Short mmCIF file of N, CA and C in Angstrom, two decimals:
data_model
loop_
_atom_site.label_atom_id
_atom_site.label_comp_id
_atom_site.label_asym_id
_atom_site.label_seq_id
_atom_site.Cartn_x
_atom_site.Cartn_y
_atom_site.Cartn_z
N MET A 1 -60.26 -91.66 -66.94
CA MET A 1 -59.29 -91.53 -66.57
C MET A 1 -58.41 -92.99 -66.08
N SER A 2 -57.30 -93.12 -66.13
CA SER A 2 -56.63 -93.95 -65.71
C SER A 2 -55.37 -93.76 -65.18
N VAL A 3 -55.08 -94.19 -63.90
CA VAL A 3 -53.39 -93.96 -63.37
C VAL A 3 -53.04 -95.22 -63.14
N GLY A 4 -51.75 -95.42 -63.30
CA GLY A 4 -50.61 -96.88 -62.98
C GLY A 4 -49.55 -96.21 -62.57
N PRO A 5 -48.77 -97.29 -61.58
CA PRO A 5 -47.47 -96.92 -61.28
C PRO A 5 -46.51 -97.03 -62.38
N ALA A 6 -45.38 -96.37 -62.61
CA ALA A 6 -44.75 -96.83 -63.38
C ALA A 6 -43.12 -97.32 -62.87
N TRP A 7 -42.61 -96.44 -61.99
CA TRP A 7 -41.76 -96.92 -61.14
C TRP A 7 -41.30 -96.07 -59.74
N GLU A 8 -40.67 -96.58 -59.11
CA GLU A 8 -40.79 -95.77 -57.64
C GLU A 8 -39.22 -96.07 -57.11
N VAL A 9 -38.67 -94.52 -56.74
CA VAL A 9 -37.20 -94.49 -56.21
C VAL A 9 -37.35 -94.50 -54.74
N ARG A 10 -36.40 -95.11 -53.67
CA ARG A 10 -36.49 -94.94 -52.13
C ARG A 10 -34.88 -94.27 -52.11
N GLU A 11 -34.84 -93.29 -51.72
CA GLU A 11 -33.60 -92.54 -51.54
C GLU A 11 -33.68 -91.90 -49.89
N ASP A 12 -32.74 -91.75 -49.15
CA ASP A 12 -32.49 -90.88 -47.53
C ASP A 12 -34.10 -90.93 -46.91
N GLY A 13 -34.45 -92.18 -47.24
CA GLY A 13 -35.72 -92.48 -45.94
C GLY A 13 -37.00 -91.85 -46.80
N GLY A 14 -36.80 -90.83 -47.95
CA GLY A 14 -38.10 -90.65 -48.49
C GLY A 14 -38.10 -91.44 -49.89
N VAL A 15 -39.47 -91.18 -50.75
CA VAL A 15 -39.98 -92.09 -51.69
C VAL A 15 -40.27 -91.10 -52.89
N THR A 16 -39.91 -91.55 -54.27
CA THR A 16 -40.44 -90.50 -54.99
C THR A 16 -41.05 -91.57 -56.11
N SER A 17 -42.17 -91.34 -56.62
CA SER A 17 -42.98 -92.25 -57.41
C SER A 17 -43.39 -91.51 -58.64
N TRP A 18 -43.41 -92.44 -59.76
CA TRP A 18 -43.40 -91.95 -60.91
C TRP A 18 -45.03 -92.54 -61.46
N PHE A 19 -46.01 -92.14 -62.27
CA PHE A 19 -47.08 -92.60 -62.35
C PHE A 19 -47.36 -92.35 -64.03
N ASP A 20 -48.07 -93.33 -64.68
CA ASP A 20 -48.42 -92.93 -66.13
C ASP A 20 -49.75 -92.66 -66.19
N VAL A 21 -50.30 -91.69 -66.29
CA VAL A 21 -51.91 -90.95 -66.11
C VAL A 21 -52.12 -91.02 -67.65
N ARG A 22 -53.43 -91.48 -67.93
CA ARG A 22 -54.15 -91.18 -69.31
C ARG A 22 -55.53 -90.82 -69.10
N LEU A 23 -56.01 -89.87 -69.92
CA LEU A 23 -57.00 -89.18 -69.99
C LEU A 23 -57.70 -89.28 -71.35
N GLU A 24 -58.73 -89.98 -71.73
CA GLU A 24 -59.41 -90.09 -72.81
C GLU A 24 -60.81 -89.13 -72.61
N PHE A 25 -60.94 -88.65 -73.79
CA PHE A 25 -62.44 -87.79 -73.69
C PHE A 25 -63.24 -88.24 -74.68
N THR A 26 -64.58 -88.10 -74.74
CA THR A 26 -65.43 -88.63 -75.47
C THR A 26 -65.44 -88.19 -77.01
N ASP A 27 -64.74 -86.96 -77.08
CA ASP A 27 -64.60 -86.53 -78.69
C ASP A 27 -63.25 -87.03 -79.60
N GLY A 28 -62.68 -88.00 -78.82
CA GLY A 28 -61.43 -88.67 -79.18
C GLY A 28 -60.03 -88.15 -78.76
N ALA A 29 -60.00 -86.99 -78.16
CA ALA A 29 -59.01 -86.49 -77.33
C ALA A 29 -58.51 -87.17 -76.31
N GLY A 30 -57.22 -86.93 -76.14
CA GLY A 30 -56.55 -87.86 -75.25
C GLY A 30 -55.08 -87.07 -74.75
N VAL A 31 -54.74 -87.33 -73.49
CA VAL A 31 -53.74 -86.55 -72.80
C VAL A 31 -52.99 -87.81 -72.23
N ALA A 32 -51.58 -87.76 -72.19
CA ALA A 32 -50.75 -89.17 -71.76
C ALA A 32 -49.95 -88.19 -71.14
N ALA A 33 -49.61 -88.66 -69.71
CA ALA A 33 -48.23 -88.02 -68.79
C ALA A 33 -47.83 -88.89 -68.24
N LEU A 34 -46.61 -88.19 -67.46
CA LEU A 34 -45.57 -89.28 -66.63
C LEU A 34 -46.04 -88.10 -65.36
N ALA A 35 -46.70 -88.32 -64.48
CA ALA A 35 -46.74 -87.43 -62.85
C ALA A 35 -45.63 -88.04 -61.87
N VAL A 36 -45.16 -87.07 -61.03
CA VAL A 36 -44.32 -87.56 -60.09
C VAL A 36 -44.73 -86.88 -58.70
N VAL A 37 -44.65 -87.74 -57.75
CA VAL A 37 -45.42 -87.82 -56.59
C VAL A 37 -44.05 -87.64 -55.68
N SER A 38 -43.92 -86.69 -54.79
CA SER A 38 -42.98 -86.99 -53.83
C SER A 38 -43.15 -86.48 -52.66
N GLU A 39 -42.49 -85.98 -51.55
CA GLU A 39 -42.57 -85.25 -50.45
C GLU A 39 -42.63 -83.89 -50.76
N ARG A 40 -42.19 -83.35 -51.91
CA ARG A 40 -42.27 -82.05 -52.22
C ARG A 40 -43.61 -81.63 -52.61
N GLY A 41 -44.65 -82.54 -53.36
CA GLY A 41 -45.50 -82.46 -54.10
C GLY A 41 -45.77 -83.09 -55.12
N VAL A 42 -46.63 -82.88 -56.17
CA VAL A 42 -46.91 -83.53 -57.32
C VAL A 42 -46.51 -82.63 -58.36
N SER A 43 -46.01 -83.06 -59.43
CA SER A 43 -45.17 -82.62 -60.70
C SER A 43 -45.37 -83.22 -61.81
N VAL A 44 -45.66 -82.62 -63.13
CA VAL A 44 -45.59 -83.36 -64.32
C VAL A 44 -44.36 -83.41 -64.96
N GLU A 45 -44.01 -84.43 -65.36
CA GLU A 45 -42.74 -84.68 -66.31
C GLU A 45 -42.86 -84.56 -67.51
N ASP A 46 -43.89 -85.20 -68.11
CA ASP A 46 -43.87 -85.54 -69.67
C ASP A 46 -45.20 -85.45 -69.83
N VAL A 47 -45.64 -84.87 -71.29
CA VAL A 47 -47.05 -84.81 -71.28
C VAL A 47 -47.09 -84.63 -73.02
N ARG A 48 -47.97 -85.85 -73.18
CA ARG A 48 -48.46 -85.98 -74.93
C ARG A 48 -49.61 -85.92 -74.93
N ALA A 49 -50.30 -84.91 -75.61
CA ALA A 49 -51.78 -84.87 -76.25
C ALA A 49 -52.16 -84.63 -77.46
N ARG A 50 -53.19 -85.03 -77.69
CA ARG A 50 -53.86 -84.80 -79.07
C ARG A 50 -55.13 -84.37 -79.22
N PRO A 51 -55.77 -83.32 -79.87
CA PRO A 51 -54.53 -82.37 -80.18
C PRO A 51 -53.74 -81.72 -78.94
N ALA A 52 -52.94 -80.82 -79.39
CA ALA A 52 -52.04 -80.22 -78.28
C ALA A 52 -52.97 -79.35 -77.77
N LEU A 53 -52.50 -79.66 -76.14
CA LEU A 53 -52.96 -78.84 -75.42
C LEU A 53 -52.57 -77.02 -75.37
N SER A 54 -53.59 -76.18 -75.11
CA SER A 54 -53.18 -74.75 -74.97
C SER A 54 -52.20 -74.75 -73.55
N LEU A 55 -51.43 -73.49 -73.64
CA LEU A 55 -50.85 -73.08 -72.06
C LEU A 55 -51.73 -73.14 -70.90
N ASP A 56 -52.90 -72.61 -71.12
CA ASP A 56 -53.63 -72.42 -70.25
C ASP A 56 -53.93 -74.18 -69.52
N ASP A 57 -54.44 -74.86 -70.55
CA ASP A 57 -54.70 -76.10 -70.20
C ASP A 57 -53.54 -77.09 -69.61
N LEU A 58 -52.40 -77.11 -70.28
CA LEU A 58 -51.23 -77.35 -69.75
C LEU A 58 -50.91 -77.05 -68.09
N ALA A 59 -51.24 -75.64 -67.64
CA ALA A 59 -51.04 -75.20 -66.68
C ALA A 59 -52.19 -76.09 -65.67
N GLU A 60 -53.21 -76.21 -66.18
CA GLU A 60 -54.26 -76.96 -65.46
C GLU A 60 -54.29 -78.52 -64.92
N LEU A 61 -53.21 -79.00 -65.97
CA LEU A 61 -53.18 -80.19 -65.68
C LEU A 61 -53.20 -81.31 -64.59
N ALA A 62 -52.18 -80.49 -64.05
CA ALA A 62 -51.96 -80.85 -62.62
C ALA A 62 -53.04 -81.12 -61.58
N ASP A 63 -53.63 -80.27 -61.55
CA ASP A 63 -55.23 -79.86 -61.14
C ASP A 63 -56.09 -81.18 -61.54
N TRP A 64 -56.15 -81.44 -62.73
CA TRP A 64 -57.00 -82.45 -63.12
C TRP A 64 -56.59 -83.62 -62.62
N ILE A 65 -55.33 -84.19 -62.44
CA ILE A 65 -55.01 -85.40 -62.13
C ILE A 65 -54.65 -85.78 -60.86
N GLU A 66 -54.51 -84.31 -60.03
CA GLU A 66 -54.36 -84.65 -58.66
C GLU A 66 -54.80 -85.69 -57.83
N GLY A 67 -56.54 -85.64 -57.96
CA GLY A 67 -57.52 -86.46 -57.00
C GLY A 67 -57.23 -87.99 -57.36
N PRO A 68 -57.07 -88.23 -58.58
CA PRO A 68 -57.16 -89.68 -58.81
C PRO A 68 -55.51 -90.21 -58.66
N LEU A 69 -54.52 -89.45 -59.00
CA LEU A 69 -53.14 -89.68 -58.84
C LEU A 69 -52.74 -90.07 -57.39
N PHE A 70 -53.71 -89.37 -56.18
CA PHE A 70 -53.53 -89.55 -54.79
C PHE A 70 -54.04 -90.96 -54.52
N GLU A 71 -55.35 -91.15 -55.26
CA GLU A 71 -55.96 -92.39 -54.79
C GLU A 71 -55.18 -93.70 -55.59
N ALA A 72 -54.35 -93.25 -56.60
CA ALA A 72 -53.94 -94.66 -57.26
C ALA A 72 -52.32 -94.68 -56.42
N CYS A 73 -51.97 -93.71 -56.07
CA CYS A 73 -50.52 -94.18 -55.40
C CYS A 73 -50.82 -94.39 -53.69
N GLY A 74 -51.94 -94.23 -53.12
CA GLY A 74 -52.14 -94.90 -52.07
C GLY A 74 -51.69 -93.76 -50.70
N ALA A 75 -51.73 -92.44 -51.38
CA ALA A 75 -51.33 -91.64 -50.39
C ALA A 75 -52.30 -90.64 -50.16
N GLY A 76 -52.62 -90.40 -49.19
CA GLY A 76 -53.90 -89.49 -48.75
C GLY A 76 -53.09 -88.00 -49.11
N PRO A 77 -54.04 -87.09 -49.74
CA PRO A 77 -53.43 -85.93 -49.93
C PRO A 77 -52.71 -85.16 -48.84
N GLU A 78 -53.04 -85.49 -47.83
CA GLU A 78 -52.70 -84.71 -46.72
C GLU A 78 -51.25 -85.12 -46.02
N ARG A 79 -50.85 -86.37 -46.66
CA ARG A 79 -49.44 -86.70 -46.13
C ARG A 79 -48.54 -86.08 -47.14
N VAL A 80 -48.79 -85.70 -48.49
CA VAL A 80 -48.05 -85.26 -49.33
C VAL A 80 -48.29 -83.56 -49.19
N ALA A 81 -49.04 -83.31 -48.60
CA ALA A 81 -49.28 -81.70 -48.53
C ALA A 81 -48.51 -81.44 -47.24
N GLU A 82 -48.66 -82.00 -46.46
CA GLU A 82 -47.79 -81.87 -45.04
C GLU A 82 -46.24 -82.04 -45.27
N ALA A 83 -46.07 -82.85 -46.18
CA ALA A 83 -44.63 -83.03 -46.40
C ALA A 83 -44.22 -81.85 -47.46
N ALA A 84 -45.04 -81.51 -48.35
CA ALA A 84 -44.80 -80.19 -48.91
C ALA A 84 -44.75 -78.81 -48.61
N GLY A 85 -45.44 -79.13 -47.36
CA GLY A 85 -45.73 -77.41 -46.92
C GLY A 85 -46.98 -77.10 -46.86
N PRO A 86 -47.50 -76.13 -46.70
CA PRO A 86 -48.92 -75.61 -46.46
C PRO A 86 -49.09 -75.13 -48.38
N ARG A 87 -50.13 -75.58 -48.69
CA ARG A 87 -50.42 -75.63 -50.02
C ARG A 87 -51.67 -74.17 -50.00
N ARG A 88 -51.09 -73.22 -51.19
CA ARG A 88 -52.26 -72.02 -50.99
C ARG A 88 -52.94 -72.23 -52.51
N ALA A 89 -54.16 -71.62 -52.61
CA ALA A 89 -54.82 -71.71 -53.98
C ALA A 89 -54.42 -70.49 -54.63
N ARG A 90 -54.34 -70.80 -55.71
CA ARG A 90 -53.72 -69.56 -56.68
C ARG A 90 -54.51 -68.31 -56.30
N PRO A 91 -54.05 -67.36 -55.92
CA PRO A 91 -54.58 -65.88 -55.44
C PRO A 91 -55.60 -65.48 -56.81
N ALA A 92 -56.69 -64.91 -56.37
CA ALA A 92 -57.42 -64.26 -57.61
C ALA A 92 -56.45 -62.99 -58.04
N TRP A 93 -56.37 -63.04 -59.65
CA TRP A 93 -55.40 -61.89 -60.39
C TRP A 93 -56.36 -61.51 -61.41
N PRO A 94 -56.56 -60.22 -61.43
CA PRO A 94 -57.43 -59.35 -62.32
C PRO A 94 -56.69 -59.66 -63.62
N ARG A 95 -57.59 -59.88 -64.47
CA ARG A 95 -57.26 -59.56 -66.15
C ARG A 95 -57.50 -58.21 -66.62
N GLY A 96 -57.04 -58.59 -67.78
CA GLY A 96 -56.78 -57.12 -68.62
C GLY A 96 -55.99 -56.23 -67.97
N VAL A 97 -56.23 -55.04 -68.49
CA VAL A 97 -55.46 -53.73 -67.89
C VAL A 97 -55.23 -53.58 -66.52
N GLU A 98 -55.88 -53.98 -65.70
CA GLU A 98 -55.74 -53.96 -64.54
C GLU A 98 -54.45 -54.84 -63.74
N GLY A 99 -54.69 -56.14 -64.66
CA GLY A 99 -53.70 -57.37 -64.13
C GLY A 99 -52.32 -56.78 -65.07
N ARG A 100 -52.35 -56.39 -66.12
CA ARG A 100 -51.14 -56.00 -66.85
C ARG A 100 -50.42 -54.86 -65.86
N ARG A 101 -51.18 -53.94 -65.46
CA ARG A 101 -50.69 -52.61 -64.52
C ARG A 101 -50.03 -53.65 -63.25
N LEU A 102 -50.71 -54.23 -62.60
CA LEU A 102 -49.89 -55.14 -61.37
C LEU A 102 -49.11 -56.04 -61.47
N VAL A 103 -48.74 -56.53 -62.82
CA VAL A 103 -47.54 -57.12 -63.38
C VAL A 103 -46.41 -56.22 -62.99
N ALA A 104 -46.69 -54.88 -64.08
CA ALA A 104 -45.76 -54.32 -64.52
C ALA A 104 -45.17 -53.67 -62.64
N GLN A 105 -45.93 -53.53 -61.92
CA GLN A 105 -45.80 -52.83 -60.58
C GLN A 105 -44.82 -54.10 -60.00
N GLU A 106 -45.14 -55.02 -60.10
CA GLU A 106 -44.33 -56.28 -59.30
C GLU A 106 -43.19 -56.06 -59.70
N TYR A 107 -43.16 -56.43 -61.37
CA TYR A 107 -41.90 -56.60 -61.90
C TYR A 107 -40.81 -55.24 -61.57
N ARG A 108 -41.37 -54.30 -61.55
CA ARG A 108 -40.36 -53.04 -61.42
C ARG A 108 -39.96 -52.75 -60.04
N ALA A 109 -41.15 -53.33 -58.73
CA ALA A 109 -40.45 -53.29 -57.28
C ALA A 109 -39.53 -54.23 -57.45
N ALA A 110 -39.56 -55.34 -58.05
CA ALA A 110 -38.58 -56.50 -57.89
C ALA A 110 -37.35 -56.05 -58.29
N GLN A 111 -37.05 -55.45 -59.52
CA GLN A 111 -36.19 -54.92 -59.97
C GLN A 111 -35.44 -53.51 -59.09
N ALA A 112 -36.08 -52.99 -58.58
CA ALA A 112 -35.63 -52.01 -57.65
C ALA A 112 -34.91 -52.47 -56.48
N GLN A 113 -35.28 -53.67 -56.06
CA GLN A 113 -34.96 -54.43 -54.84
C GLN A 113 -33.50 -54.95 -55.51
N GLY A 114 -33.47 -55.66 -56.67
CA GLY A 114 -32.35 -56.34 -56.90
C GLY A 114 -32.76 -57.55 -57.13
N ASP A 115 -34.02 -57.92 -56.97
CA ASP A 115 -34.46 -59.34 -56.98
C ASP A 115 -34.90 -59.74 -58.56
N ASP A 116 -35.23 -60.95 -58.64
CA ASP A 116 -35.49 -61.59 -59.98
C ASP A 116 -36.79 -61.26 -59.94
N PRO A 117 -37.19 -60.25 -61.43
CA PRO A 117 -38.75 -59.65 -61.59
C PRO A 117 -39.73 -60.92 -61.90
N VAL A 118 -39.24 -61.76 -62.84
CA VAL A 118 -39.87 -63.08 -63.20
C VAL A 118 -40.53 -63.81 -61.81
N LEU A 119 -39.40 -63.88 -60.85
CA LEU A 119 -39.71 -64.90 -60.05
C LEU A 119 -41.00 -64.17 -58.95
N ALA A 120 -40.87 -62.47 -59.13
CA ALA A 120 -41.59 -61.93 -58.02
C ALA A 120 -43.07 -62.07 -58.84
N VAL A 121 -43.07 -62.09 -60.07
CA VAL A 121 -44.56 -62.03 -60.88
C VAL A 121 -45.18 -63.30 -60.66
N MET A 122 -44.19 -64.38 -60.60
CA MET A 122 -44.64 -65.85 -60.32
C MET A 122 -45.33 -65.97 -59.05
N CYS A 123 -44.69 -65.44 -57.81
CA CYS A 123 -45.07 -65.50 -56.55
C CYS A 123 -46.51 -64.34 -56.41
N ALA A 124 -46.54 -63.41 -57.19
CA ALA A 124 -47.81 -62.62 -56.99
C ALA A 124 -48.71 -62.93 -57.76
N THR A 125 -48.80 -63.86 -58.96
CA THR A 125 -49.72 -64.49 -59.57
C THR A 125 -50.08 -65.55 -59.15
N GLY A 126 -49.22 -66.59 -58.93
CA GLY A 126 -49.38 -67.84 -58.72
C GLY A 126 -49.58 -68.74 -59.81
N HIS A 127 -48.78 -68.16 -60.81
CA HIS A 127 -48.93 -68.91 -62.35
C HIS A 127 -47.28 -69.45 -62.42
N SER A 128 -47.23 -70.28 -63.63
CA SER A 128 -45.92 -70.88 -63.72
C SER A 128 -45.02 -69.76 -64.50
N ARG A 129 -43.71 -70.06 -64.84
CA ARG A 129 -42.79 -69.18 -65.40
C ARG A 129 -43.41 -68.70 -66.64
N ARG A 130 -43.51 -69.91 -67.68
CA ARG A 130 -44.18 -69.64 -68.82
C ARG A 130 -45.29 -68.43 -68.86
N ARG A 131 -46.08 -68.85 -67.93
CA ARG A 131 -47.57 -68.10 -68.26
C ARG A 131 -47.09 -66.57 -67.36
N SER A 132 -46.23 -66.53 -66.55
CA SER A 132 -45.98 -64.95 -66.02
C SER A 132 -44.91 -64.18 -66.99
N LEU A 133 -44.27 -65.33 -67.77
CA LEU A 133 -43.52 -64.32 -68.80
C LEU A 133 -44.26 -63.78 -69.84
N ARG A 134 -45.68 -64.55 -70.22
CA ARG A 134 -46.68 -63.89 -71.13
C ARG A 134 -47.12 -62.78 -70.63
N LEU A 135 -47.51 -62.68 -69.26
CA LEU A 135 -48.10 -61.86 -68.72
C LEU A 135 -47.28 -60.73 -68.72
N ILE A 136 -45.70 -60.72 -68.51
CA ILE A 136 -45.07 -59.54 -68.30
C ILE A 136 -44.79 -59.15 -69.91
N ALA A 137 -45.01 -60.07 -70.80
CA ALA A 137 -44.88 -59.52 -72.21
C ALA A 137 -46.07 -58.75 -72.64
N GLN A 138 -47.22 -59.01 -72.18
CA GLN A 138 -48.44 -58.59 -72.51
C GLN A 138 -48.24 -56.89 -71.82
N ALA A 139 -47.69 -56.94 -70.54
CA ALA A 139 -47.53 -55.68 -69.85
C ALA A 139 -46.50 -54.67 -70.85
N ARG A 140 -45.26 -55.37 -71.50
CA ARG A 140 -44.73 -54.56 -71.97
C ARG A 140 -45.21 -53.94 -73.57
N ASP A 141 -46.08 -55.14 -74.05
CA ASP A 141 -46.73 -54.67 -75.12
C ASP A 141 -47.84 -53.20 -74.98
N ALA A 142 -48.14 -53.41 -73.68
CA ALA A 142 -49.18 -52.40 -73.45
C ALA A 142 -48.38 -50.91 -72.93
N GLY A 143 -47.15 -50.96 -72.76
CA GLY A 143 -46.38 -49.85 -72.86
C GLY A 143 -46.04 -49.60 -71.55
N LEU A 144 -46.54 -50.73 -70.36
CA LEU A 144 -46.37 -50.36 -69.04
C LEU A 144 -45.02 -50.68 -68.47
N LEU A 145 -44.30 -51.38 -69.30
CA LEU A 145 -42.79 -51.84 -69.03
C LEU A 145 -41.94 -51.28 -70.11
N THR A 146 -40.59 -50.99 -70.19
CA THR A 146 -39.72 -50.65 -71.05
C THR A 146 -39.31 -51.90 -71.94
N PRO A 147 -38.97 -51.34 -73.23
CA PRO A 147 -38.88 -52.77 -74.21
C PRO A 147 -37.79 -53.62 -73.71
N ARG A 148 -37.73 -54.77 -74.05
CA ARG A 148 -36.86 -55.83 -73.55
C ARG A 148 -35.42 -55.78 -74.30
N HIS A 149 -35.37 -55.02 -75.52
CA HIS A 149 -34.12 -54.96 -76.27
C HIS A 149 -34.35 -53.58 -76.88
N ALA A 150 -33.49 -52.57 -76.95
CA ALA A 150 -33.44 -51.64 -77.70
C ALA A 150 -33.34 -51.76 -79.17
N ARG A 151 -34.23 -51.05 -79.61
CA ARG A 151 -34.37 -51.32 -81.25
C ARG A 151 -33.68 -50.05 -81.96
N SER A 152 -33.16 -50.64 -83.06
CA SER A 152 -32.40 -49.56 -83.94
C SER A 152 -32.86 -49.05 -85.19
#
């Protein structure tokens, strides 16, 4: 893995830094990413992979690069974590029928309160929006949620 600075922007007393990240694997596969480190934490802006990454691997990418990225930018993880607030590990979420049942429960509870149901599932599972939408679709397919569109 190699990490190198791309550019940095200083604004309103804060610093946002972009880094080029490259991962090369022994089987010839590789990932090139543009990662951003700011007071709010680490995010990935652009990813190019050969072969293409699965959605699960893409969700794990930030975890793969976090340590080397912090070392390269010279900021200890504590500094960025303190600025971003407390970081929580992803909560354990059951797989299979039980997981789909819990997704449906969170979704319906948010709807009943007038909140964004997708955001509620994201918060409950700790997954990204895309992964949460996939979990919601699985709950719909299992008949635990009403169909999204009425079919004629």
